[in-house]
JSON list of C-alpha atoms in Angstrom, two decimals:
[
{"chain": "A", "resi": 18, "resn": "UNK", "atom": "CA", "xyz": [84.87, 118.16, 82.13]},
{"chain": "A", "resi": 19, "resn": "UNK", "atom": "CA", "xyz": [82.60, 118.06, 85.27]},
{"chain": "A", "resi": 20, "resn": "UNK", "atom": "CA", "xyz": [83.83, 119.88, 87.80]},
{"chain": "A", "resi": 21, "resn": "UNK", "atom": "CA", "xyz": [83.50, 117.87, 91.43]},
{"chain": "A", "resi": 22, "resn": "UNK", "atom": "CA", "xyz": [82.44, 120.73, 93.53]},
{"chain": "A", "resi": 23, "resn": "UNK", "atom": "CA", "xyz": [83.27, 118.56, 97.03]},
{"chain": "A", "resi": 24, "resn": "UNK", "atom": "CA", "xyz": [86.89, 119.48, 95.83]},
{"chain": "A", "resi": 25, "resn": "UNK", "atom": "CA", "xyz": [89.16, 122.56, 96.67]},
{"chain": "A", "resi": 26, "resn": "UNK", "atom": "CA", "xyz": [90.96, 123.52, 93.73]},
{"chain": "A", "resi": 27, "resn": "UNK", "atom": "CA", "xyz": [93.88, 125.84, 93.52]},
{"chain": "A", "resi": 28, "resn": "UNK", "atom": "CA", "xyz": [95.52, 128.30, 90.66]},
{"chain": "A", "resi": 29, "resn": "UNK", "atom": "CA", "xyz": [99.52, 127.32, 90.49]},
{"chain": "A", "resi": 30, "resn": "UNK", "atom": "CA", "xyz": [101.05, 130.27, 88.57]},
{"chain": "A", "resi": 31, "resn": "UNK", "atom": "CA", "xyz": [104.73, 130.74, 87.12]},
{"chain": "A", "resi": 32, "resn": "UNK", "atom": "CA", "xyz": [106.46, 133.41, 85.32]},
{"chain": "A", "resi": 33, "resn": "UNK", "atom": "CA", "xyz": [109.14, 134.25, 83.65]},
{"chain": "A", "resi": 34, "resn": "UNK", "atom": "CA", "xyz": [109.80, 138.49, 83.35]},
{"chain": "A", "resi": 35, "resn": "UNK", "atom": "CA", "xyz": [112.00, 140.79, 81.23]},
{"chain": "A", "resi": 36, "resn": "UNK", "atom": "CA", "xyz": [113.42, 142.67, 84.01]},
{"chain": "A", "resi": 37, "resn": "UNK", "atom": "CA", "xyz": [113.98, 146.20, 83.51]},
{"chain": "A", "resi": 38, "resn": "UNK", "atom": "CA", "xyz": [111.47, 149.35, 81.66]},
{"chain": "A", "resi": 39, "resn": "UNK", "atom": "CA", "xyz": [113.14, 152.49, 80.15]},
{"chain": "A", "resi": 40, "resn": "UNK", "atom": "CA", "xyz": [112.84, 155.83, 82.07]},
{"chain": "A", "resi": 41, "resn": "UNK", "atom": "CA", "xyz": [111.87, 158.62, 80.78]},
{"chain": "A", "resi": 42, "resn": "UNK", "atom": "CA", "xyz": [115.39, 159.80, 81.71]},
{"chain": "A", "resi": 43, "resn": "UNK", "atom": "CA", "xyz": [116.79, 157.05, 79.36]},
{"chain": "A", "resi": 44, "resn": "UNK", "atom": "CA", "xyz": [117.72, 155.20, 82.60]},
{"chain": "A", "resi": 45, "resn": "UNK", "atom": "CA", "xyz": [117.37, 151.48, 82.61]},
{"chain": "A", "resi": 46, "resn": "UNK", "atom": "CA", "xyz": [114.94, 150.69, 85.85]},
{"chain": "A", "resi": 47, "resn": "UNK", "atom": "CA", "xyz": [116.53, 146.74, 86.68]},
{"chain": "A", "resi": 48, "resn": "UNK", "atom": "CA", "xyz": [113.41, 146.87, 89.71]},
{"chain": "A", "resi": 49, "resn": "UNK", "atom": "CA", "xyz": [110.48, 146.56, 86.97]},
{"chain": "A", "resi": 50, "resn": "UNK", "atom": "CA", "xyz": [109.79, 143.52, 86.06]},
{"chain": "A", "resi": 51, "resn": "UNK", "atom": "CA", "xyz": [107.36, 142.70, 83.52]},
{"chain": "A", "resi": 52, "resn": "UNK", "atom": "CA", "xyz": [106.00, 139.23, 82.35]},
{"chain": "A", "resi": 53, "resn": "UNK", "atom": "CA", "xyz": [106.18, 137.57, 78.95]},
{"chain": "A", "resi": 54, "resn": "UNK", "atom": "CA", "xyz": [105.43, 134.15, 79.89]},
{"chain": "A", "resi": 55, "resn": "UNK", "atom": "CA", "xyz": [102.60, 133.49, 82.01]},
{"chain": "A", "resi": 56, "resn": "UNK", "atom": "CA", "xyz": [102.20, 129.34, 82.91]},
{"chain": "A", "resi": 57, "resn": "UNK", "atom": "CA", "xyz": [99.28, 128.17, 85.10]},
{"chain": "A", "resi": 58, "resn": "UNK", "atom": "CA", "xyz": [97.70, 125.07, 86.09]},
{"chain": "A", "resi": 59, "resn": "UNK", "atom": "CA", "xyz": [94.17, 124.24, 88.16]},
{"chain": "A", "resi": 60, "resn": "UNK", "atom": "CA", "xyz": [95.27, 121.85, 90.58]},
{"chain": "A", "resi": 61, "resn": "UNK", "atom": "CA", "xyz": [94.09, 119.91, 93.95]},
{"chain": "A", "resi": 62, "resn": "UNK", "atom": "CA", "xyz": [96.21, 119.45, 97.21]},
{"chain": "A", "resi": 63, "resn": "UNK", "atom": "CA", "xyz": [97.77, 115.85, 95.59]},
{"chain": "A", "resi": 64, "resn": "UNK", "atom": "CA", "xyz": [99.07, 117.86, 92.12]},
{"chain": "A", "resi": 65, "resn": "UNK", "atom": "CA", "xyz": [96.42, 116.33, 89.90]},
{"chain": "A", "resi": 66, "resn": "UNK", "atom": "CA", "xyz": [96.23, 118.83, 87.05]},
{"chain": "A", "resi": 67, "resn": "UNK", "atom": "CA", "xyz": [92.78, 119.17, 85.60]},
{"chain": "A", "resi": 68, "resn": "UNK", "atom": "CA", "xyz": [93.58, 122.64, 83.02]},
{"chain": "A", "resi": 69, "resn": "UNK", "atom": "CA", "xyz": [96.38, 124.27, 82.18]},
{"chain": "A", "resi": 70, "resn": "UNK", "atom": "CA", "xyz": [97.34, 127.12, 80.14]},
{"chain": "A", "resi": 71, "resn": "UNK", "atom": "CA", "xyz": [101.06, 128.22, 78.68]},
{"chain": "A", "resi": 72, "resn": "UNK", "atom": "CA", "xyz": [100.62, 131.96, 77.70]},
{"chain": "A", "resi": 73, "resn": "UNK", "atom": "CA", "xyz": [103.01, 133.94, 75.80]},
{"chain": "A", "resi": 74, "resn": "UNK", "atom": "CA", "xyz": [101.96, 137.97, 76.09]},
{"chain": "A", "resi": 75, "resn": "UNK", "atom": "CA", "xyz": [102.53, 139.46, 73.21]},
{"chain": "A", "resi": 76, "resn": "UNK", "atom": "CA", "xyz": [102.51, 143.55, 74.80]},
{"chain": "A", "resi": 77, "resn": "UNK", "atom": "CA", "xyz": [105.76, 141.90, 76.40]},
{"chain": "A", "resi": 78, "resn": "UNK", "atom": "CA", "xyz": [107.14, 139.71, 74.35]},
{"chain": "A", "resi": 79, "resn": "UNK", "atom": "CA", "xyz": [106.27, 141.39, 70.48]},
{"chain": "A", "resi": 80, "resn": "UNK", "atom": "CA", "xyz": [105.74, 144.93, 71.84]},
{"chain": "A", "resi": 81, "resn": "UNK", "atom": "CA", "xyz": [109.16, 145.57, 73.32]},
{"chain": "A", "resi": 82, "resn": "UNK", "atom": "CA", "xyz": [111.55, 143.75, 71.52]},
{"chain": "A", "resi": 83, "resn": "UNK", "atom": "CA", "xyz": [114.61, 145.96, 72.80]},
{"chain": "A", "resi": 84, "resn": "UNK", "atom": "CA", "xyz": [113.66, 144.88, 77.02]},
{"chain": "A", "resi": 85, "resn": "UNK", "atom": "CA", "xyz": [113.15, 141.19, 75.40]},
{"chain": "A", "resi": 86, "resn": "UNK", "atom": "CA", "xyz": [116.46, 140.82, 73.90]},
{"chain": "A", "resi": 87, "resn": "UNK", "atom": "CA", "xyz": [118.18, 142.04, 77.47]},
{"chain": "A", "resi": 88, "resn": "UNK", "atom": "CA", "xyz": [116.22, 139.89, 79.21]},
{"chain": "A", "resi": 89, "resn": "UNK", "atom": "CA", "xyz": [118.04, 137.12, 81.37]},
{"chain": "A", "resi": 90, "resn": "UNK", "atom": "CA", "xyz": [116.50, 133.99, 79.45]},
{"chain": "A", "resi": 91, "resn": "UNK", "atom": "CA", "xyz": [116.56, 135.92, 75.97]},
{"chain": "A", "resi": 92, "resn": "UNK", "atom": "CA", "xyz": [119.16, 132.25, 74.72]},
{"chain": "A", "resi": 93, "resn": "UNK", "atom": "CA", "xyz": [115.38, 130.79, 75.14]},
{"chain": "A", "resi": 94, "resn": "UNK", "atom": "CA", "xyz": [113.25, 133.23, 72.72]},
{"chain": "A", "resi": 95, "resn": "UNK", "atom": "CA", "xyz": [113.86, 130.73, 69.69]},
{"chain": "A", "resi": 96, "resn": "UNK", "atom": "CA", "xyz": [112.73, 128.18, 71.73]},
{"chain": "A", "resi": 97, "resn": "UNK", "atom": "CA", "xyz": [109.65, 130.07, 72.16]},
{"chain": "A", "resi": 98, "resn": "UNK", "atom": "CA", "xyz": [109.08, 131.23, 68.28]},
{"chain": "A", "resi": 99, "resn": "UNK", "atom": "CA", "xyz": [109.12, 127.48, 67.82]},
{"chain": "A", "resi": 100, "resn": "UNK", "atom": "CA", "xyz": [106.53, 126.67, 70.16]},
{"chain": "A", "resi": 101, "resn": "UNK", "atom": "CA", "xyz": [104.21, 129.57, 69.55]},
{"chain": "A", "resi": 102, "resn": "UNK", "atom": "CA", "xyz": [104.05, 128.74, 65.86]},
{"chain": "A", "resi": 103, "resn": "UNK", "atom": "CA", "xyz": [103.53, 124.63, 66.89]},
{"chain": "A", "resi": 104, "resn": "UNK", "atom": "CA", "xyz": [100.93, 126.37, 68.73]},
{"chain": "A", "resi": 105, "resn": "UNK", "atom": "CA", "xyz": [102.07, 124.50, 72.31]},
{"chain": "A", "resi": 106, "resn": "UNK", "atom": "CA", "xyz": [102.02, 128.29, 73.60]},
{"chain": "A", "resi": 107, "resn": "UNK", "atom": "CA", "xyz": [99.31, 130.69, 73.09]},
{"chain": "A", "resi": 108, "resn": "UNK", "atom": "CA", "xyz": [100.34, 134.32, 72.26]},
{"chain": "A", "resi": 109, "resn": "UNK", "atom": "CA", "xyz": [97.63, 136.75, 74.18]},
{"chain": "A", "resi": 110, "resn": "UNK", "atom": "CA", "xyz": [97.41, 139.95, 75.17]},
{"chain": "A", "resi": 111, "resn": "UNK", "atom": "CA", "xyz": [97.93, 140.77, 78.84]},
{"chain": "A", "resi": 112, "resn": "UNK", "atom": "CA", "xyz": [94.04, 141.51, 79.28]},
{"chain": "A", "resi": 113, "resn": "UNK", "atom": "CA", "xyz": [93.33, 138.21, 77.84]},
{"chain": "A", "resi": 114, "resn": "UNK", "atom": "CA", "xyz": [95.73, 136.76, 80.12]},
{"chain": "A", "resi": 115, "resn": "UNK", "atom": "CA", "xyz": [93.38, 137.96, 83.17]},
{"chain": "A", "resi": 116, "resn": "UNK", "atom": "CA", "xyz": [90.14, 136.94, 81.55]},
{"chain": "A", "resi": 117, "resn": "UNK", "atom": "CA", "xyz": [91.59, 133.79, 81.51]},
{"chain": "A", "resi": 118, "resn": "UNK", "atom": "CA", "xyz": [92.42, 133.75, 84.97]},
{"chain": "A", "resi": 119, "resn": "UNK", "atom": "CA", "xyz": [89.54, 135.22, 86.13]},
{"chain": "A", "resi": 120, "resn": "UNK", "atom": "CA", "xyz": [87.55, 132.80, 84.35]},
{"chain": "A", "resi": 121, "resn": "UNK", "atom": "CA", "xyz": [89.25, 129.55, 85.59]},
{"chain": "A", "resi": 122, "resn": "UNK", "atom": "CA", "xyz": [89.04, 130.99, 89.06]},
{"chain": "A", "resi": 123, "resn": "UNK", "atom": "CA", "xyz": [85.45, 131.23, 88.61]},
{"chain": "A", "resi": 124, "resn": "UNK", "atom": "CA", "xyz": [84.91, 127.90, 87.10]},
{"chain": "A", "resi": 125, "resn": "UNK", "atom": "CA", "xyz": [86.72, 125.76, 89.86]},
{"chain": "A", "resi": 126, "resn": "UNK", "atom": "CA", "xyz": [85.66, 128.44, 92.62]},
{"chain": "A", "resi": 127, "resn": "UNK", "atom": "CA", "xyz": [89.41, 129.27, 93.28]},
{"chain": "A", "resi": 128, "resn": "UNK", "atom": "CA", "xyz": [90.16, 131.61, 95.94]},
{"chain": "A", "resi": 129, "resn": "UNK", "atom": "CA", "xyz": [93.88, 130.35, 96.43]},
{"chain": "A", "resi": 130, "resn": "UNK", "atom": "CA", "xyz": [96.73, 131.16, 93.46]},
{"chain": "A", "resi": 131, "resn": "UNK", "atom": "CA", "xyz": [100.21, 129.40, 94.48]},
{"chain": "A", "resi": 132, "resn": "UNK", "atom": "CA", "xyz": [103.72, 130.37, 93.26]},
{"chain": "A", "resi": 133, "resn": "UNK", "atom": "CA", "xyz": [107.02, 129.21, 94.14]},
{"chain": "A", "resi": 134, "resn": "UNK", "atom": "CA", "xyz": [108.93, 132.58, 95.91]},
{"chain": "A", "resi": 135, "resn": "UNK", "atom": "CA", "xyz": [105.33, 133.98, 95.18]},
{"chain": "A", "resi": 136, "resn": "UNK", "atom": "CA", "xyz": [106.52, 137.74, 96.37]},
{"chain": "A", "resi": 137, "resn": "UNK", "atom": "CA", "xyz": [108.64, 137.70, 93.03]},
{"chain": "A", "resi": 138, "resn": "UNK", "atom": "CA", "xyz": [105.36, 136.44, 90.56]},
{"chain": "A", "resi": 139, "resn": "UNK", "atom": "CA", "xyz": [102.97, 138.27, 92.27]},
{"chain": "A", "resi": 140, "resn": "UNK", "atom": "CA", "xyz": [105.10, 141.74, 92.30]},
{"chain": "A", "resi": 141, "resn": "UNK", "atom": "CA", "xyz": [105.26, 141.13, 88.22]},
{"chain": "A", "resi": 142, "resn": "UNK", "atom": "CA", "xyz": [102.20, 140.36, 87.67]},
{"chain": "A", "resi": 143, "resn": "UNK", "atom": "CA", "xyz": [100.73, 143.66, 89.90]},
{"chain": "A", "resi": 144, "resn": "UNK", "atom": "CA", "xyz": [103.86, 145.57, 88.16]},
{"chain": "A", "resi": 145, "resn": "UNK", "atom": "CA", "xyz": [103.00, 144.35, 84.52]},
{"chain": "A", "resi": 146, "resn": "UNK", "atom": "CA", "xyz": [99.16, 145.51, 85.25]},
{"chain": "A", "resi": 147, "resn": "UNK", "atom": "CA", "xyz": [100.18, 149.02, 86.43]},
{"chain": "A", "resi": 148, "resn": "UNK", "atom": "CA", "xyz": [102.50, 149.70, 83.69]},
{"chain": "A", "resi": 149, "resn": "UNK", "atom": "CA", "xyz": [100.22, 148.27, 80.96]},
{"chain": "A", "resi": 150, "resn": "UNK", "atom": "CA", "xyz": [97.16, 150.21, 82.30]},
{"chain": "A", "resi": 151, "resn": "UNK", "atom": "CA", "xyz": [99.58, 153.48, 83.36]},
{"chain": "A", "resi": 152, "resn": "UNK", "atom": "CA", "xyz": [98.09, 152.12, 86.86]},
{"chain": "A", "resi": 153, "resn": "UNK", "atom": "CA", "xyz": [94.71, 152.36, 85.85]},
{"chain": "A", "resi": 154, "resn": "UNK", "atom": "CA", "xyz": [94.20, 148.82, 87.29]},
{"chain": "A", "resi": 155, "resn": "UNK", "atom": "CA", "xyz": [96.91, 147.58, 89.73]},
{"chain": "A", "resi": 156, "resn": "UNK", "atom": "CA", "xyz": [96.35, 144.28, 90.83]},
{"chain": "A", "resi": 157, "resn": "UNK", "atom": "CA", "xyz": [96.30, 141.39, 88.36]},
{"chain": "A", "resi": 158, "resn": "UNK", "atom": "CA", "xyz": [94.17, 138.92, 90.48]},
{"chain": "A", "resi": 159, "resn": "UNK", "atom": "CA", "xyz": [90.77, 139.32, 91.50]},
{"chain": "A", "resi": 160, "resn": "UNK", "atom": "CA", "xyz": [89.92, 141.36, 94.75]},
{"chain": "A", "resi": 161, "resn": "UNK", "atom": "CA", "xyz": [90.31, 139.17, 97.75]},
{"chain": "A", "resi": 162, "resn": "UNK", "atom": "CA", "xyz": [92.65, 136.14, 96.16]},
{"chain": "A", "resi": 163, "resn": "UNK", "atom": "CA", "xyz": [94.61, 134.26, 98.45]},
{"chain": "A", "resi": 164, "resn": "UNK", "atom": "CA", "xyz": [98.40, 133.73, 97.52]},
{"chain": "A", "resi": 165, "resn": "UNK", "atom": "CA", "xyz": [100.38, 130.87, 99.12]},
{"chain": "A", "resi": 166, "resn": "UNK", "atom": "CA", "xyz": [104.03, 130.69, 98.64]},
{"chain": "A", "resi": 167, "resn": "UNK", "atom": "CA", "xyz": [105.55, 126.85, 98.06]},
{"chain": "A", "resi": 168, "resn": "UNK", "atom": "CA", "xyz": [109.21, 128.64, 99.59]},
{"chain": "A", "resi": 169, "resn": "UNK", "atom": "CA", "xyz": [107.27, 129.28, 102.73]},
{"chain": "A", "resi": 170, "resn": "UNK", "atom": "CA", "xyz": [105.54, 125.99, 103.08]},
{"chain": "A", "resi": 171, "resn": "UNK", "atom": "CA", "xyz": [108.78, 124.12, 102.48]},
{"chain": "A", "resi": 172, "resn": "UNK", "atom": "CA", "xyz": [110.98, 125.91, 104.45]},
{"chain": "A", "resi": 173, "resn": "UNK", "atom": "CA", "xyz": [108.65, 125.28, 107.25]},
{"chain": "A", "resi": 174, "resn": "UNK", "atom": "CA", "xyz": [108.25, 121.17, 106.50]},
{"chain": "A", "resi": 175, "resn": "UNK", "atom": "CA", "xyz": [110.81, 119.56, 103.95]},
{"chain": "A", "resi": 176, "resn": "UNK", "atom": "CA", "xyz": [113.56, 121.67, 104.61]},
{"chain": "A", "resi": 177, "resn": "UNK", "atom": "CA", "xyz": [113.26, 120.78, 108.47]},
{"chain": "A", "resi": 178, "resn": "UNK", "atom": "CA", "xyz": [113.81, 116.70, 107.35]},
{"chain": "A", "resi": 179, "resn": "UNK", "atom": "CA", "xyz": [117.08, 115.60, 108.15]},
{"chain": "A", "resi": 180, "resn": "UNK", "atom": "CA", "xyz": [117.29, 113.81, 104.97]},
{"chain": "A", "resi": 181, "resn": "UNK", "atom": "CA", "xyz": [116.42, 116.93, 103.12]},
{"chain": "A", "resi": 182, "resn": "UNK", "atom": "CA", "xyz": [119.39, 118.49, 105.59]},
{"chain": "A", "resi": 183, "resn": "UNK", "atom": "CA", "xyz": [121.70, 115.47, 104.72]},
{"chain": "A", "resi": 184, "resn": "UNK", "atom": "CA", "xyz": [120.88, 115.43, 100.79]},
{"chain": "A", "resi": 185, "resn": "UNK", "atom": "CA", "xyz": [122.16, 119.30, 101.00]},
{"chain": "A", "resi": 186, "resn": "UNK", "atom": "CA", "xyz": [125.19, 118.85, 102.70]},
{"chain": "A", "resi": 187, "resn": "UNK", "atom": "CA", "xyz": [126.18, 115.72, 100.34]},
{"chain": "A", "resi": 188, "resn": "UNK", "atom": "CA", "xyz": [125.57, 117.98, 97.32]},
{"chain": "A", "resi": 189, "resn": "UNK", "atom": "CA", "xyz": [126.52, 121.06, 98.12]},
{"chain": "A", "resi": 190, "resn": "UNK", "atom": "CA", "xyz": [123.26, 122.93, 98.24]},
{"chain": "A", "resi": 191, "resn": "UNK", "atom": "CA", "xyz": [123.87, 125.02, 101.40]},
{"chain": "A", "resi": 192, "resn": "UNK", "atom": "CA", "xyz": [123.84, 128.19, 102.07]},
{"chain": "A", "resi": 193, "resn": "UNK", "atom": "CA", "xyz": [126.80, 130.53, 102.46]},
{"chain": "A", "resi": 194, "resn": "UNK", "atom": "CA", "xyz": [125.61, 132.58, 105.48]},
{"chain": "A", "resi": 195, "resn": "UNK", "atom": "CA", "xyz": [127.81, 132.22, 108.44]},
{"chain": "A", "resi": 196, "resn": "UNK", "atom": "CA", "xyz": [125.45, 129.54, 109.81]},
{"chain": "A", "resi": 197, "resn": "UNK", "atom": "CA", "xyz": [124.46, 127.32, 106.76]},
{"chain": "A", "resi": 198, "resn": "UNK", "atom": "CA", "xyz": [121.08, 126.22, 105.77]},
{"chain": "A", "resi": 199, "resn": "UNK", "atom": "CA", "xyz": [119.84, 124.12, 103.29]},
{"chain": "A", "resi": 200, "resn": "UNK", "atom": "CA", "xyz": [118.99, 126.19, 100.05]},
{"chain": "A", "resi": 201, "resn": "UNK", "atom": "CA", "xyz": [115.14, 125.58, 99.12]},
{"chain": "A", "resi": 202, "resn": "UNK", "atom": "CA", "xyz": [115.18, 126.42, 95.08]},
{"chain": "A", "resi": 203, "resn": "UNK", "atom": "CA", "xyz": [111.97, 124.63, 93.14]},
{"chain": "A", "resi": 204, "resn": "UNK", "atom": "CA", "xyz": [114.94, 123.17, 91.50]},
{"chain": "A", "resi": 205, "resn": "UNK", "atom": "CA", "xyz": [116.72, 121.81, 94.21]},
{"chain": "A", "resi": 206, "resn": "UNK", "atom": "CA", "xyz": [113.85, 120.62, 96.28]},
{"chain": "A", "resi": 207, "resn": "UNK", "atom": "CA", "xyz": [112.56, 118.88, 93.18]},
{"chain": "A", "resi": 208, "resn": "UNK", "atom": "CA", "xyz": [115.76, 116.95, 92.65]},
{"chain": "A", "resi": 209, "resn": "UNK", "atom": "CA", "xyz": [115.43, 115.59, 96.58]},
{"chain": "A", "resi": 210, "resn": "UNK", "atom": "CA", "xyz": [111.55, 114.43, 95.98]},
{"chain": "A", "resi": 211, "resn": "UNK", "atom": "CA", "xyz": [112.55, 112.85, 92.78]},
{"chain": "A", "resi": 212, "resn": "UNK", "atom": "CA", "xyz": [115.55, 111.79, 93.49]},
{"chain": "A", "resi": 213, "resn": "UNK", "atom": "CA", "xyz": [116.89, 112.79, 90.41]},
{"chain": "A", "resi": 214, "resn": "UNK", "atom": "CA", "xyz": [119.93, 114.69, 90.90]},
{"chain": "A", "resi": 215, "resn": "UNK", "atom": "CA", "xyz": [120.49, 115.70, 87.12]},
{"chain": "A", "resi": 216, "resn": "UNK", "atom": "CA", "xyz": [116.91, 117.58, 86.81]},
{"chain": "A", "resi": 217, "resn": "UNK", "atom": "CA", "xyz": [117.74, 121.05, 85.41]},
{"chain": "A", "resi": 218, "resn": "UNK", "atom": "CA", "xyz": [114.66, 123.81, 85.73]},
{"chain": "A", "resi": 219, "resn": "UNK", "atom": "CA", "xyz": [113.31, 124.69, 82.29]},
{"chain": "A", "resi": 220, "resn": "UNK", "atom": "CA", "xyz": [112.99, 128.07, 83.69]},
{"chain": "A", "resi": 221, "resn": "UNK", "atom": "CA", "xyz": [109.55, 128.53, 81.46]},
{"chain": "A", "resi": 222, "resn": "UNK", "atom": "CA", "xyz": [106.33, 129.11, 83.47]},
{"chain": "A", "resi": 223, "resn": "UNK", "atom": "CA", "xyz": [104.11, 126.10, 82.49]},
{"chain": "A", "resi": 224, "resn": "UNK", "atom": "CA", "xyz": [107.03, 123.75, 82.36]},
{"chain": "A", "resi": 225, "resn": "UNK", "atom": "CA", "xyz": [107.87, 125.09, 85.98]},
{"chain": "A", "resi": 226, "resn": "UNK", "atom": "CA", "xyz": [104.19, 125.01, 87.55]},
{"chain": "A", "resi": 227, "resn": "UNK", "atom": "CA", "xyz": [104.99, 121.45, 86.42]},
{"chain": "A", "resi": 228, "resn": "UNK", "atom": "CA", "xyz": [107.82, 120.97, 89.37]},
{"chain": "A", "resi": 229, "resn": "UNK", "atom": "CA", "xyz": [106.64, 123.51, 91.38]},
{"chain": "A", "resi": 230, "resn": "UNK", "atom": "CA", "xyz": [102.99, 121.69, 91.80]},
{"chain": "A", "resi": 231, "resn": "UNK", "atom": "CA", "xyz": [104.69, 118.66, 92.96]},
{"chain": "A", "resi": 232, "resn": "UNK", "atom": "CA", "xyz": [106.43, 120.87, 95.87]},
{"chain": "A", "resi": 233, "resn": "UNK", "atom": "CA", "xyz": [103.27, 122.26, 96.79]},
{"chain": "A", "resi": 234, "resn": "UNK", "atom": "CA", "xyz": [102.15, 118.00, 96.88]},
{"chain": "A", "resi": 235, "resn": "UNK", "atom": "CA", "xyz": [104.52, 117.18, 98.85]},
{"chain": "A", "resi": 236, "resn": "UNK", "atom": "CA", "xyz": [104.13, 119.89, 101.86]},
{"chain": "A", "resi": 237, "resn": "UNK", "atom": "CA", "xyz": [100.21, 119.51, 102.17]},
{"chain": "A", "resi": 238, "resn": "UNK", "atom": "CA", "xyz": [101.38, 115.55, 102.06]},
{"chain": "A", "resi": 239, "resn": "UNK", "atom": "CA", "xyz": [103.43, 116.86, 105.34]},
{"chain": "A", "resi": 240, "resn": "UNK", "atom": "CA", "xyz": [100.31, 117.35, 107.57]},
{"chain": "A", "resi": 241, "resn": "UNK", "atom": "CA", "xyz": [102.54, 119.48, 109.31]},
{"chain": "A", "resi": 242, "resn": "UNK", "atom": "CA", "xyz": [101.99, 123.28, 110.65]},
{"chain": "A", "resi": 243, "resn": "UNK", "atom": "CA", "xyz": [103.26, 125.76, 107.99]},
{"chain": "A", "resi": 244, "resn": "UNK", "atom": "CA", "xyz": [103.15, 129.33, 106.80]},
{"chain": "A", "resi": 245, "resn": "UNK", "atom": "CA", "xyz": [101.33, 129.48, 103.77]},
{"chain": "A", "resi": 246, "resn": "UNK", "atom": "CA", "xyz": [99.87, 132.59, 103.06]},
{"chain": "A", "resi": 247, "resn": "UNK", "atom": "CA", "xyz": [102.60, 135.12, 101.33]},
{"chain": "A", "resi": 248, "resn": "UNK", "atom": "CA", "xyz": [100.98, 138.03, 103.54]},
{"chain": "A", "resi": 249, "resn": "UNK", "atom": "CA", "xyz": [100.14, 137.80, 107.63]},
{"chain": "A", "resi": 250, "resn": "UNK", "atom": "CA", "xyz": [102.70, 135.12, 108.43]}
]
């Protein structure tokens, strides 16, 4: 495909983490997170998807069976033996995982990557890289990568709407601090742009970059002020 250069493209990134890595004192640390599912799409400001990639990495995933069968989505792992040998996910190693990042970032001259709660997907990825490496390298994006967080950006435009306000009260989706606020979940905020009240989050990373790109649509659709970056504001 022939990549229009007038465009700005982005990196939309999902994952989905076993969350815990044995001590050496045979303690269980539940603050580790590493990622076996790594879901990413190239995308413009309107959501059009022009690659995407559904990435299964097998040093997670086939190399530590015991942290996979704790992990919180572990009722989805024959989901994923399904898939993998339909070959709609690609099982790769955690290096290949960056080469493949690195070279779609290249490609599409990406400086942005965007996650939904972005502190939690970048934090796994950086964690997943130190741990694999034993910290030789420690961050999995290239030097100088821009990450925007979709929680930010609607917090700061769709979750100010008073139908967005209204649609939360009506259904529940408040907060419980002692002043509420509407909740802003990718799957919750999905539901309201949709208007399909029923959608349940698949709660695997290309099927969520999916949702989550249509979030990040409908805030630069906003042409409102907004935080974007996940560091510096």
């Amino acid at each position: 495909m022939k990549i229009d250069k007038r465009k700005t493209y982005y990196l939309m990134v999902d994952t989905e983490t076993a969350n815990g890595i044995m001590e050496e004192d045979g303690e269980l640390n539940l603050n580790y997170s590493l990622v076996y599912d790594l879901g990413m799409a190239v995308i413009d400001k309107r959501g059009t998807v022009y690659e995407q990639e559904s990435l299964v990495i097998s040093d997670i995933f086939y190399g530590m069976k015991d942290l996979m069968t704790s992990c919180y989505y572990k009722d989805k792992l024959p989901r994923y033996h399904e898939e993998i040998a339909s070959g709609e996910r690609q099982v790769v190693s955690y290096y290949k995982a960056r080469e493949i990042v690195k070279r779609l970032m290249e490609e599409y001259n990406i400086k942005v990557v965007i996650a939904h709660n972005a502190g939690f997907d970048n934090r796994a990825m950086n964690n997943t890289q130190r741990y694999l490496t034993k910290s030789k390298y420690r961050y999995f994006f290239p030097y100088g990568t821009e990450i925007w967080d979709t929680l930010k950006m609607a917090t700061d435009t769709i979750c100010k709407q008073k139908m967005y306000v209204r649609f939360c009260e009506e259904n529940g989706y408040m907060t419980n601090h002692s002043k509420p606020r509407p909740r802003a979940t990718a799957e919750i905020l999905y539901r309201y742009i949709t208007g399909n009240n029923d959608f349940i989050e698949s709660h695997t990373g290309l099927e969520d970059v999916m949702i989550e790109k249509e979030i990040f649509a409908k805030c630069m659709a906003q042409h409102k002020p907004m935080r974007k970056k996940l560091f510096k504001n």
